[in-house]
XYZ file of C-alpha atoms in Angstrom:
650
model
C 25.119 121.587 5.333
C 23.146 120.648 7.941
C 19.502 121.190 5.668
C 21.760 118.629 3.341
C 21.936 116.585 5.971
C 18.674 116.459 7.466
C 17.385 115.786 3.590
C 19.769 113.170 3.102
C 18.358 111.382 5.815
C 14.676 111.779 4.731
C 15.021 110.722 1.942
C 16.547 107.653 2.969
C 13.811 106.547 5.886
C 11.529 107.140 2.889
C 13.136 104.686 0.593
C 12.083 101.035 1.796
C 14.919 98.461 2.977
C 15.677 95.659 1.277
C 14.464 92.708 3.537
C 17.223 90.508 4.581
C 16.786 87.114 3.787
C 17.726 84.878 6.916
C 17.371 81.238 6.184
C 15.655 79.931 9.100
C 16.219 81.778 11.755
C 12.844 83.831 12.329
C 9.178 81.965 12.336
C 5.793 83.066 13.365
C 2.101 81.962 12.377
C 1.712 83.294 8.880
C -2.122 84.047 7.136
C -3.994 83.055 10.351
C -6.815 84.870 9.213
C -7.516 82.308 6.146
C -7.281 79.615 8.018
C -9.880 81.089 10.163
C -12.222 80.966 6.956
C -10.851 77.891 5.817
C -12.486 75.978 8.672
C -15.283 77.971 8.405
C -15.712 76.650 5.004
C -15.132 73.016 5.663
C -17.914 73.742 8.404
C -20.194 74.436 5.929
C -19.034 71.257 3.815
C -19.519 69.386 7.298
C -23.246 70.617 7.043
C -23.362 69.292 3.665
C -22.257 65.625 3.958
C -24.721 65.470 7.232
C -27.801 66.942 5.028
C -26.953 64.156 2.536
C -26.800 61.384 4.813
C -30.044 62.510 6.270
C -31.966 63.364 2.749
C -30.215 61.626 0.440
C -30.737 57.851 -0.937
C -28.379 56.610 -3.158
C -29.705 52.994 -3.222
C -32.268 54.353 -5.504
C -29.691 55.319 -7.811
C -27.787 52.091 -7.672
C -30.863 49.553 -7.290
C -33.790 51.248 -8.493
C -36.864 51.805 -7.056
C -40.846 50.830 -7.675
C -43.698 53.179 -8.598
C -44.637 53.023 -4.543
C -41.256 53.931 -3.360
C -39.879 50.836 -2.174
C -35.994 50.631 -3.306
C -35.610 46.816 -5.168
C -32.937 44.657 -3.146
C -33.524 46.388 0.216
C -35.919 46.497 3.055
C -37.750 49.348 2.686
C -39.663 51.904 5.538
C -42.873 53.386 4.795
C -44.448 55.926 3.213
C -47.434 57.653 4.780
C -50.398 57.426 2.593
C -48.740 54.947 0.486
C -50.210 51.378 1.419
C -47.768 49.374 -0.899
C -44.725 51.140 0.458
C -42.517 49.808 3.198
C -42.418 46.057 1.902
C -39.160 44.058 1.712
C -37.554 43.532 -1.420
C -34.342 41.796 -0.665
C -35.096 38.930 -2.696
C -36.469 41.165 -5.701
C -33.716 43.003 -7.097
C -34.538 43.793 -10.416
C -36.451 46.827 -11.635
C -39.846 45.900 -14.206
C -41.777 47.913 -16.386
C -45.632 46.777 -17.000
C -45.426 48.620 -20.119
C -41.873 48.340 -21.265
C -42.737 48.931 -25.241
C -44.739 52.181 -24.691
C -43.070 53.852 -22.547
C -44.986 57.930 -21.884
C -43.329 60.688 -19.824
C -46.369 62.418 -18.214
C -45.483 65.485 -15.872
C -41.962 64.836 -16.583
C -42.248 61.090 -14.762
C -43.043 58.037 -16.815
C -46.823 56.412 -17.297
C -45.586 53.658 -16.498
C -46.126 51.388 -13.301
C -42.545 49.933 -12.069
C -42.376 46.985 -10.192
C -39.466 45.009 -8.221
C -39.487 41.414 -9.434
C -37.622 38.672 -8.247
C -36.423 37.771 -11.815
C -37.187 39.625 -15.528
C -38.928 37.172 -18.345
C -36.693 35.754 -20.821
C -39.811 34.486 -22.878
C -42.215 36.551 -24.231
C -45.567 35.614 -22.147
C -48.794 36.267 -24.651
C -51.626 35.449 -22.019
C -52.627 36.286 -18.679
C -52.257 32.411 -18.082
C -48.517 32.463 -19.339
C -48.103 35.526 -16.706
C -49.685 33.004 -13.749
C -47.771 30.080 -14.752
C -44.192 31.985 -14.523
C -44.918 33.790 -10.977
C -45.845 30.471 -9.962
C -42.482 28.678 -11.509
C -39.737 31.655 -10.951
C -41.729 33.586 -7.769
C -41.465 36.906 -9.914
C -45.118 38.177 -9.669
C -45.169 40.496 -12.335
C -48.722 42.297 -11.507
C -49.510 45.074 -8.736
C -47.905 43.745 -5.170
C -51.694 42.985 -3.901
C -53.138 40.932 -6.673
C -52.710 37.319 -5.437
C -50.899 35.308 -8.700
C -54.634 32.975 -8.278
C -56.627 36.360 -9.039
C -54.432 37.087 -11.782
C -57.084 35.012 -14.314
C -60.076 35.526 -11.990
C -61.000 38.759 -11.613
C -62.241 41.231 -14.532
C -59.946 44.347 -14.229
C -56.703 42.225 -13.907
C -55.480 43.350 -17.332
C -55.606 46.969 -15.753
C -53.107 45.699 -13.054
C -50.972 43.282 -14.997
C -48.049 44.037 -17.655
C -49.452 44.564 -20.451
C -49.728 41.754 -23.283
C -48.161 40.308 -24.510
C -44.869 40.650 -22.584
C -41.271 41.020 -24.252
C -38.391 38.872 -23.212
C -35.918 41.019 -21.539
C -32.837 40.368 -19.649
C -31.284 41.958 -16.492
C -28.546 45.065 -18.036
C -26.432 46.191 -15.092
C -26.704 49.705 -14.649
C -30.138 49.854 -12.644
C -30.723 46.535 -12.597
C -33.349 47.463 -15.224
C -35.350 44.755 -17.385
C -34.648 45.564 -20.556
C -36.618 44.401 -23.622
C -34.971 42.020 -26.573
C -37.027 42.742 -28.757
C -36.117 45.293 -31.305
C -39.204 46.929 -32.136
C -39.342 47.538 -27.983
C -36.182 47.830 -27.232
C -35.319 51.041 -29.419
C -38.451 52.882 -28.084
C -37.767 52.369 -24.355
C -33.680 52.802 -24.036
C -34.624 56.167 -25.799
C -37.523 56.827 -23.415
C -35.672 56.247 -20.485
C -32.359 57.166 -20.878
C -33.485 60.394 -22.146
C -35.771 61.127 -20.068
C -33.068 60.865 -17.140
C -31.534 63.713 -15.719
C -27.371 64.827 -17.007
C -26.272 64.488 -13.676
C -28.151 61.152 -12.890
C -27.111 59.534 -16.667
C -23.063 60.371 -15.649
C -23.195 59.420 -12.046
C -24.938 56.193 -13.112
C -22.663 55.331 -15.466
C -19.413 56.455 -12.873
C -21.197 53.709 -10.396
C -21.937 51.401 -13.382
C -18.272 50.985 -14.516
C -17.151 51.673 -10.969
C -14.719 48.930 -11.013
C -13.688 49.604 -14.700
C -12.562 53.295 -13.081
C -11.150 51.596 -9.771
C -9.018 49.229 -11.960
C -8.098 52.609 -14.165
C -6.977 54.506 -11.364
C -4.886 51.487 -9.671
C -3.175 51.417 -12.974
C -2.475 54.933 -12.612
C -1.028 54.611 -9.350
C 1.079 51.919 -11.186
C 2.534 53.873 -13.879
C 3.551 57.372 -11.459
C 5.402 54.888 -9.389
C 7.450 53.594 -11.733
C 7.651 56.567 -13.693
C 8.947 58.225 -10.551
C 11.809 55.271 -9.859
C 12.642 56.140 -13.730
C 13.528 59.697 -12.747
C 15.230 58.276 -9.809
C 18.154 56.802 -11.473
C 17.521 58.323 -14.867
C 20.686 57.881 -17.353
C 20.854 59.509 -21.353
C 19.384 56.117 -22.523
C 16.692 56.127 -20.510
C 15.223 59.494 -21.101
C 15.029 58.520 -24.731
C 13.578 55.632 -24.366
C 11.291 57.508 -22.330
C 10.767 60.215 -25.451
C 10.223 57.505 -27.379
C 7.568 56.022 -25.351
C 5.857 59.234 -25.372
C 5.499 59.670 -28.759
C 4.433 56.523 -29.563
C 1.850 56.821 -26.882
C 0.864 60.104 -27.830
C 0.351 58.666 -31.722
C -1.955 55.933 -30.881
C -3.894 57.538 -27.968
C -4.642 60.274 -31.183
C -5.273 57.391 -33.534
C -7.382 55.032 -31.359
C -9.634 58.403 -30.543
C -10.086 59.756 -34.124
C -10.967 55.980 -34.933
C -13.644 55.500 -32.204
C -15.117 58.725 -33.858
C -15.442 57.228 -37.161
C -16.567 54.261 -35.930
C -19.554 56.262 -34.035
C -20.464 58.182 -37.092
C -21.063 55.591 -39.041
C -22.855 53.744 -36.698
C -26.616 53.292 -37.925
C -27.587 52.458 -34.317
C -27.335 55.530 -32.300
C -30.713 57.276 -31.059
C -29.424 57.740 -27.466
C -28.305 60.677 -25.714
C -26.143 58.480 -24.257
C -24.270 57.111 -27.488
C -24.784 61.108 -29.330
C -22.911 62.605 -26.054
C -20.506 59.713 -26.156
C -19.566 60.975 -29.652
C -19.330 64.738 -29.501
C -16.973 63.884 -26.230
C -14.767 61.725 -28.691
C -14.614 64.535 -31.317
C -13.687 66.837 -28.356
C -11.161 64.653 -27.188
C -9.742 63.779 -30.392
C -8.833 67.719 -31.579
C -7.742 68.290 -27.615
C -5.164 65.372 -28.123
C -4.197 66.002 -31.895
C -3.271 69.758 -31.125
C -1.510 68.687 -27.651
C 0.531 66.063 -29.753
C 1.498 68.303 -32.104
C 2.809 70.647 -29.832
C 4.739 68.350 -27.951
C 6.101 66.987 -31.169
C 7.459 69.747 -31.928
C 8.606 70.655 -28.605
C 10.678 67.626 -28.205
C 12.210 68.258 -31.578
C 13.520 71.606 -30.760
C 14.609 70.670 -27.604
C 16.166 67.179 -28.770
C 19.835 68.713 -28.198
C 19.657 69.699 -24.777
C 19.030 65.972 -23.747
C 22.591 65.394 -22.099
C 22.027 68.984 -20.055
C 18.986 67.865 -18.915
C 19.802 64.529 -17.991
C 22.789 66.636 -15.341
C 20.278 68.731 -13.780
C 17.991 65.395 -12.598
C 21.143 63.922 -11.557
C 22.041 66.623 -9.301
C 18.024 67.006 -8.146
C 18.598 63.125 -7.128
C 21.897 63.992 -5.173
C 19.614 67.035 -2.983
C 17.050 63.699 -2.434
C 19.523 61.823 -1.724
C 20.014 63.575 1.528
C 16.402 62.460 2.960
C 15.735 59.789 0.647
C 11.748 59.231 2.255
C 10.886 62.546 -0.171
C 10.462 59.820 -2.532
C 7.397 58.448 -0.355
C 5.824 61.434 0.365
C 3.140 61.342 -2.621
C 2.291 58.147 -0.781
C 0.643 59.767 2.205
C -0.843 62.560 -0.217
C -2.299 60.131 -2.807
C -3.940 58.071 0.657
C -5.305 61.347 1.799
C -6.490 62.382 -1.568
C -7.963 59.233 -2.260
C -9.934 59.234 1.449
C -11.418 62.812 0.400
C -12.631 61.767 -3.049
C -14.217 58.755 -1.980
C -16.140 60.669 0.730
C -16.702 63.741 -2.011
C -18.342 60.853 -4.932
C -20.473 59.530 -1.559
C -21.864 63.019 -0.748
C -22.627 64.246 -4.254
C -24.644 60.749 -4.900
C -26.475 61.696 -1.944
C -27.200 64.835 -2.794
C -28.059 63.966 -6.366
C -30.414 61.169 -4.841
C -32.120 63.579 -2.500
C -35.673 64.073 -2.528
C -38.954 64.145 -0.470
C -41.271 61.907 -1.418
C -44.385 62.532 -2.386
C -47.835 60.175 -2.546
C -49.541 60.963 -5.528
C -53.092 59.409 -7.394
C -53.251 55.411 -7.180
C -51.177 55.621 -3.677
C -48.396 55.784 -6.023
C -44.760 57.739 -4.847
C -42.715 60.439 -6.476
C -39.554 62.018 -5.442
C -39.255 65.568 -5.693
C -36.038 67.409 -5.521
C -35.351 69.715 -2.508
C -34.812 73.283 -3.058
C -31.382 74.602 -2.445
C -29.853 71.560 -4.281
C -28.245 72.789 -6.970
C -26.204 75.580 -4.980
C -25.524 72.632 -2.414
C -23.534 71.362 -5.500
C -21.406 73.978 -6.486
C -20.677 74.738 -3.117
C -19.598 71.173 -3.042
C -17.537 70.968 -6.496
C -15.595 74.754 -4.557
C -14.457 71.979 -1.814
C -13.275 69.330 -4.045
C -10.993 71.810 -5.550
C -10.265 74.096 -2.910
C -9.100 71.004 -0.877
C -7.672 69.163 -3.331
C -5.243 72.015 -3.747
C -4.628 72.382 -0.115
C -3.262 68.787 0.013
C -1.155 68.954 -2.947
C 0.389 72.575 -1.416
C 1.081 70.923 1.961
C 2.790 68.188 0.257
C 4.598 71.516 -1.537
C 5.828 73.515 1.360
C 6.694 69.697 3.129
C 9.317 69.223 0.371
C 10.433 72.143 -0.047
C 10.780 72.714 3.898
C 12.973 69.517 3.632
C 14.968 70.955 0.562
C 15.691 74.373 2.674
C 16.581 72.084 5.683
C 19.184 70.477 4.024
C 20.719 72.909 1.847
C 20.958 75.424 3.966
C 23.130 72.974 6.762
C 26.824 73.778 6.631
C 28.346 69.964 7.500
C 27.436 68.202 4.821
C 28.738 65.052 6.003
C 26.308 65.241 9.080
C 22.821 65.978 7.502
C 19.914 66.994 9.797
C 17.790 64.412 11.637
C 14.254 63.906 10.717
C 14.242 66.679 8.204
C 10.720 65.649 6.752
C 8.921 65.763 10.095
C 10.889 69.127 10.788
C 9.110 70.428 7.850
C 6.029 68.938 8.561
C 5.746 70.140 12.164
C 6.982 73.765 11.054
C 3.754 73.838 8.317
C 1.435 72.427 10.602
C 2.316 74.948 13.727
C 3.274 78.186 11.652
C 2.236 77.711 7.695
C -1.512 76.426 7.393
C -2.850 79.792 6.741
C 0.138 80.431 3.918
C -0.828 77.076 2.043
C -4.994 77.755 2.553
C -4.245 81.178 0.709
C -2.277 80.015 -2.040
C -4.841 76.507 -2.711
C -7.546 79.598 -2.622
C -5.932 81.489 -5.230
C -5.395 78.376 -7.853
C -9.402 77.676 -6.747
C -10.373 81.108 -7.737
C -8.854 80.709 -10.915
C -10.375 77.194 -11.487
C -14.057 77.995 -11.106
C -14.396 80.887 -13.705
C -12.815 78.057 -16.047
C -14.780 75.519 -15.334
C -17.979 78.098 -16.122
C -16.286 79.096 -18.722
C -16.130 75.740 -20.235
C -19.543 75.235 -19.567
C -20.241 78.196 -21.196
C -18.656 77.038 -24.617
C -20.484 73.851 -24.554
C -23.733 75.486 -24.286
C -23.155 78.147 -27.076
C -22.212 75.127 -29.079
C -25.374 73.214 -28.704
C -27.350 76.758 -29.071
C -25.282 77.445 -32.611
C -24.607 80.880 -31.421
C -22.351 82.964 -33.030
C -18.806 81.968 -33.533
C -17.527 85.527 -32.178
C -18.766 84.504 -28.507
C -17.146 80.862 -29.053
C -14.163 82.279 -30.091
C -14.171 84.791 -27.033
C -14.943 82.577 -24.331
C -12.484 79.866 -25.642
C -9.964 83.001 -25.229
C -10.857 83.642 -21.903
C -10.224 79.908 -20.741
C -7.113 80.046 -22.420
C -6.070 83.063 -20.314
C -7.679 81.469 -17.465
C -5.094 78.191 -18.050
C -2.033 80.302 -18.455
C -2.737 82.129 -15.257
C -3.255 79.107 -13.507
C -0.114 77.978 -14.401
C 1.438 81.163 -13.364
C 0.172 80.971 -10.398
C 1.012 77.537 -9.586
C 5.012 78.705 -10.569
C 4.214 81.760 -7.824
C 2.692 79.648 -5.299
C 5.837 77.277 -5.309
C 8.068 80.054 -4.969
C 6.412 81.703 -2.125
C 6.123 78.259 -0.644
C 9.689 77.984 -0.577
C 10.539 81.592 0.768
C 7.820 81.281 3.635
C 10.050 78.082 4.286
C 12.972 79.939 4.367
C 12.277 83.370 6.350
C 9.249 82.700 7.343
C 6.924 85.402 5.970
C 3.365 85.141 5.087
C 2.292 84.264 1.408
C 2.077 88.028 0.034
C 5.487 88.872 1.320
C 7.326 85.886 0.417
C 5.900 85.431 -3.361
C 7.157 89.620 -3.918
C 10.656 88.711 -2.393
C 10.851 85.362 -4.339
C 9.903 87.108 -7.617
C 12.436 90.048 -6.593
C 15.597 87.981 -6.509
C 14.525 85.311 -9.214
C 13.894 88.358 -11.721
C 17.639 89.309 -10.213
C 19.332 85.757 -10.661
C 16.885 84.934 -13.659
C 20.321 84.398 -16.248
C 21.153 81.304 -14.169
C 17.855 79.077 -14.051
C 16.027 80.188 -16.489
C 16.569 78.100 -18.864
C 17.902 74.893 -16.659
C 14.395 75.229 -15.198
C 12.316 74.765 -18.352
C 13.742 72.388 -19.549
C 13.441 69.963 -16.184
C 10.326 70.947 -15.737
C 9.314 69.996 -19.459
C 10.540 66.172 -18.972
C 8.917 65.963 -16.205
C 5.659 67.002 -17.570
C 6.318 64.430 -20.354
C 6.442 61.897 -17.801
C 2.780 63.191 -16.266
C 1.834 63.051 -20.192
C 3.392 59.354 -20.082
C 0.840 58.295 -17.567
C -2.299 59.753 -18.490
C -2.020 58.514 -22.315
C -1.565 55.109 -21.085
C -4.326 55.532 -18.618
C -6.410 56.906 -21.309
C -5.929 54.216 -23.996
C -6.968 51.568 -21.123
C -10.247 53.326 -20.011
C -11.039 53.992 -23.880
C -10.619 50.208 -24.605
C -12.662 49.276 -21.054
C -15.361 51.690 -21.858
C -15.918 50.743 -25.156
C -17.371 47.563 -24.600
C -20.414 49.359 -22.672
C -21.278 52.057 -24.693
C -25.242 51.926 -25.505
C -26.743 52.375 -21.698
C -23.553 54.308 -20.184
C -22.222 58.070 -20.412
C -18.421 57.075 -20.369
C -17.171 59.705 -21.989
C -17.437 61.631 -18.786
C -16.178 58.962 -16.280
C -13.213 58.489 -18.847
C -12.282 62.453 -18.820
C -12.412 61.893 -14.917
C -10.239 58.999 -14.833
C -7.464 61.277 -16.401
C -7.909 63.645 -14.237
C -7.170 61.412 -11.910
C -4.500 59.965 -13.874
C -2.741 63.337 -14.054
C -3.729 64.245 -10.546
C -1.977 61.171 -9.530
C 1.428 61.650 -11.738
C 1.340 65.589 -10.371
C 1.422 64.203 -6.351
C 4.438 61.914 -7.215
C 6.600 63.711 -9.692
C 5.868 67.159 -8.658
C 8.347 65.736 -5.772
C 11.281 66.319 -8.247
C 10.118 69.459 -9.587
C 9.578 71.305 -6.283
C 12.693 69.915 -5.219
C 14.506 71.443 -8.530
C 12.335 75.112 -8.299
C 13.225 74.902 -3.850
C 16.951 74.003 -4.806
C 17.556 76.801 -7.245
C 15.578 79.170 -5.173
C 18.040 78.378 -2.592
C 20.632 78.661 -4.551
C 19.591 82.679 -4.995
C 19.439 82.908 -1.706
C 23.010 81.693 -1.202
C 24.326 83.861 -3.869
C 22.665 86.877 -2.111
C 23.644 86.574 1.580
C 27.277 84.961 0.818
C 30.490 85.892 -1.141
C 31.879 82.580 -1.193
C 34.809 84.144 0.886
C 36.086 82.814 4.202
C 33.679 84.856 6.629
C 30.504 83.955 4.384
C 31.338 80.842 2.107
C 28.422 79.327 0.388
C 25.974 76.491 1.381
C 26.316 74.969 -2.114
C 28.731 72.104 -2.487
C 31.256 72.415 -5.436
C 29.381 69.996 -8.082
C 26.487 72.073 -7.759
C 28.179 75.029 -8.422
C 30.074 73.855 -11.038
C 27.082 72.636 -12.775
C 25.228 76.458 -12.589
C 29.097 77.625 -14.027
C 28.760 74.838 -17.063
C 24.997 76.291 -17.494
C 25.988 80.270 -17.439
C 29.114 79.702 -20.019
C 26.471 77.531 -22.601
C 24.172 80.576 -22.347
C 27.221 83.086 -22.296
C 28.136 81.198 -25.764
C 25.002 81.255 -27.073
C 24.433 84.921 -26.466
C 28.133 85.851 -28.067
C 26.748 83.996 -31.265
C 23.388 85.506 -31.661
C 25.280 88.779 -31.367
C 28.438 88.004 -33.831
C 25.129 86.540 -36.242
C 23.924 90.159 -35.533
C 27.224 92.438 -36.807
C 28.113 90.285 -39.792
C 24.301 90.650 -40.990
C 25.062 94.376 -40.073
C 27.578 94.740 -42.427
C 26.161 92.696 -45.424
C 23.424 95.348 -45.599
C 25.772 98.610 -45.383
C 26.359 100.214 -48.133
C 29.687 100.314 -49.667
């Protein structure tokens, strides 16, 4: 008996404990160690933005520079060995070409000498003379900065150092303040010339700063729509949400329309020899399938879950009663959307600088050339790591903030005297205990992010290789995987965010015990959760289709000179970016409530030495929800036996 015994209790110190969940009561530092290479990342990001400052030059993207490295529309230092460098060019701000309509690319530069000019020639000048007489009239010399305009018909070789003849009208475009040519027979030769000769990265950050204010005005309209989108789920009501599905698919219609005609209209344009206007169009066609096939699946979404309108409608309702208890939730994307805006501003500052950075080098005819430093390209990924990386970590503070708040007040037995100051509770308990937690889980989403984006980059060079289709097909696969993982993870990371809230256990620990008693309680959520979660991402749709069919109708207008394909597909990011910060406030508050609600059902009885935290309309809504799936289940099954016995033989 006693060998029974002494068994009996081995094998229960071997079998691990279930961990008691106590809501709120224990809290240490969680993850420190990831902080701890967090900030040794953001050193190294520090490192970056002072290299750029120091190396980089973005006024030579934005204004354009001369053949002796003098920036037009600035005063210039400079260059050792260069003679005509150093000069100031405030009053010349526009960039000329002495031989705009034969344009060469020699030693991947251009033949040609560029100038700064005080103003481009709207008449075509024939003769030296006509040159003299409009430097003379305008004060745009238009020949090498030391020819005096009297030499300019007295010496012999000043055809060697003047444009040469005769000289095309051009006007002033904006992006680079470039003279271009209006002539047609020039005009053709040197967009194509220059454009093309232009580096990717330097083509879409140009034409991000050219239509700068086209994306500023995008994204304030963004910022519009979440807001009110968010006040919609705020006091939604039956006839609002389809008025709201309505909406939706009307937007979702014409965004698909207005793309697949901009396509046509591209094809069949005679006109385009630019890389500009043929990567303009294969973006179109990419964005027109992307939308088609994510219409249709919504479309058919919406139709299958058309009945489950009035359920749905309930379960916002009693999300707005839990916000209704600390009403400033509603605010919080506020302070997110400032921060992220701070950080992307300073990230689009650094990565012109580093795209502008260079050493520059005097070459035959005291001319300069910038060369790119070595070590650049890494500099950028490095730097694209830390726009996700800490985008992430923004949104997840904003995360565990909410649903700190939602624990705070749920889990508070008078609940006609809520808790004071439960959002700066949360925020003090995440910023003292829960860094490292929320700098693991950003790092995971991160890590799934960047084998995506090469991924994608990936696809689009097999497609301009014409490889096989088998590795197209593969790799578009694997960045399908790669999405539904991220979402997975994103579901996880919510979760754990919650339970670290609630016990206070680091991110591993809390995301096993969250997926432990969901998998336990999954009958009563389940369902409830999908479909919340599903209007709300119609509303995030909502935004971005209306953000997209303004940037498509702002970009339009400049398409010959300007890659806007690419600032477009970042405007809605942004756009979706935006509607995530402010209505991912009612789904972390439905995921934190319902995770709460587990966590109720698992340390109480409802009796009178453990009653619940819920209050009684909450409960009776998760009753209403388990005897619709109870139904349900009873007439799949009674479906089942009456098949059953159609197919036994008599």
């Amino acid at each position: 008996m006693q060998g029974l015994g002494a068994e009996h209790l081995d094998s229960a110190e071997r079998t691990p404990r279930q961990r008691p969940w106590r809501p709120q009561i224990y809290r240490k530092c969680t993850d420190t160690a990831w902080l701890f290479l967090f900030f040794l990342f953001w050193t190294g990001l520090v490192f970056i933005m002072g290299y750029s400052v120091a190396a980089g030059a973005t006024g030579r993207l934005l204004f354009g520079y001369d053949s002796f490295g003098n920036v037009c529309g600035k005063k210039n230092s400079p260059v050792e060995g260069a003679p005509l460098s150093g000069q100031d060019m405030t009053q010349k701000k526009h960039v000329f070409f002495m031989n705009s309509c034969n344009l060469e690319v020699r030693d991947v530069r251009l033949g040609s000498t560029v100038l700064c000019v005080s103003s481009c020639p709207e008449e075509q000048l024939d003769t030296l003379e006509e040159v003299q007489l409009f430097a003379n009239t305008s004060g745009s010399f238009l020949c090498v900065y030391n020819l005096n305009s009297f030499n300019y018909t007295q010496i012999p070789n000043a055809d060697l150092l003047c444009p040469r003849l005769p000289v095309p009208p051009s006007k002033s475009f904006p992006l680079f303040n470039r003279c271009i040519p209006q002539t047609p027979e020039c005009y053709s030769l040197f967009a194509s010339v220059l454009i093309n000769d232009v580096d990717s990265l330097h083509r879409i950050l140009s034409g991000i700063m050219s239509g700068r204010d086209t994306v500023l005005g995008l994204c304030i309209l963004a910022f519009a729509l979440s807001l009110a989108m968010m006040f919609t789920f705020r006091f939604i009501t039956t006839l609002l949400v389809h008025i709201f599905i309505a909406l939706i698919v009307l937007g979702l219609l014409f965004v698909c329309g207005v793309l697949w005609w901009l396509y046509y209209d591209y094809t069949n344009d005679l006109s385009i020899e630019l890389d500009t206007e043929r990567e303009n169009m294969k973006c179109l066609l990419g964005f027109a399938i992307v939308s088609t096939v994510i219409t249709a699946v919504l479309l058919i979404l919406i139709y299958v879950l058309r009945k489950r309108i009035k359920l749905t409608v309930e379960l916002l309702q009693v999300t707005n009663k839990a916000i209704s208890s600390s009403p400033f939730l509603l605010f919080q994307p506020l302070w997110t959307f400032t921060i992220l805006i701070f950080f992307w501003v300073l990230w689009v500052a650094v990565l012109l600088s580093l795209g502008t950075a260079g050493a520059a080098q005097v070459i035959e005819g005291g001319q300069v050339e910038y060369k790119p430093l070595s070590g650049i390209r890494y500099m950028w990924w490095y730097h694209l790591i830390g726009l996700i990386w800490t985008s992430e970590f923004i949104l997840a503070c904003q995360q565990m903030t909410v649903a700190g708040t939602v624990v705070t007040c749920y889990f508070n037995r008078n609940k006609s005297d809520p808790p004071d100051r439960p959002i700066l509770s949360s925020l003090s308990i995440l910023f003292c205990y829960h860094q490292g937690t929320v700098v693991k889980g950003s790092l995971l989403i991160t890590a799934v992010r960047i084998p995506r984006a090469v991924l994608m980059y990936m696809c689009n060079t097999l497609k301009e290789k014409q490889d096989s289709a088998l590795s197209r097909c593969v790799s578009q696969c694997c960045c399908c995987c790669f999405w539904c993982l991220d979402k997975c993870l994103r579901h996880l990371n919510q979760n754990a965010y919650t339970t670290t809230a609630i016990n206070g256990t680091d991110f591993c620990t809390s995301a096993k015990d969250a997926l432990k008693l969901l998998s336990k309680n999954s009958s009563h959520f389940t369902s409830v959760n999908c479909f919340g979660d599903f209007i709300i991402f119609l509303g995030k749709v909502l935004v971005v289709c209306f953000t997209v069919f303004g940037g498509l109708m702002a970009f339009n207008y400049h398409r010959v000179l300007q890659v806007w394909a690419i600032p477009l597909l970042l405007v809605a990011f942004f756009a979706y970016l935006v509607a995530h910060s402010f209505l991912s406030v009612f789904e972390t508050v439905l995921d934190a409530l319902f995770l709460c609600f587990a966590v109720d059902l698992e340390t109480n009885d409802g009796s009178s030495e453990k009653p619940y935290f819920m209050d009684q309309e909450f409960l009776n809504f998760v009753k209403r929800i388990n005897k619709l799936n109870t139904r349900a289940q009873r007439d799949k099954s009674s479906l089942t036996i009456e098949e059953g016995t159609e197919l036994r033989p008599l």
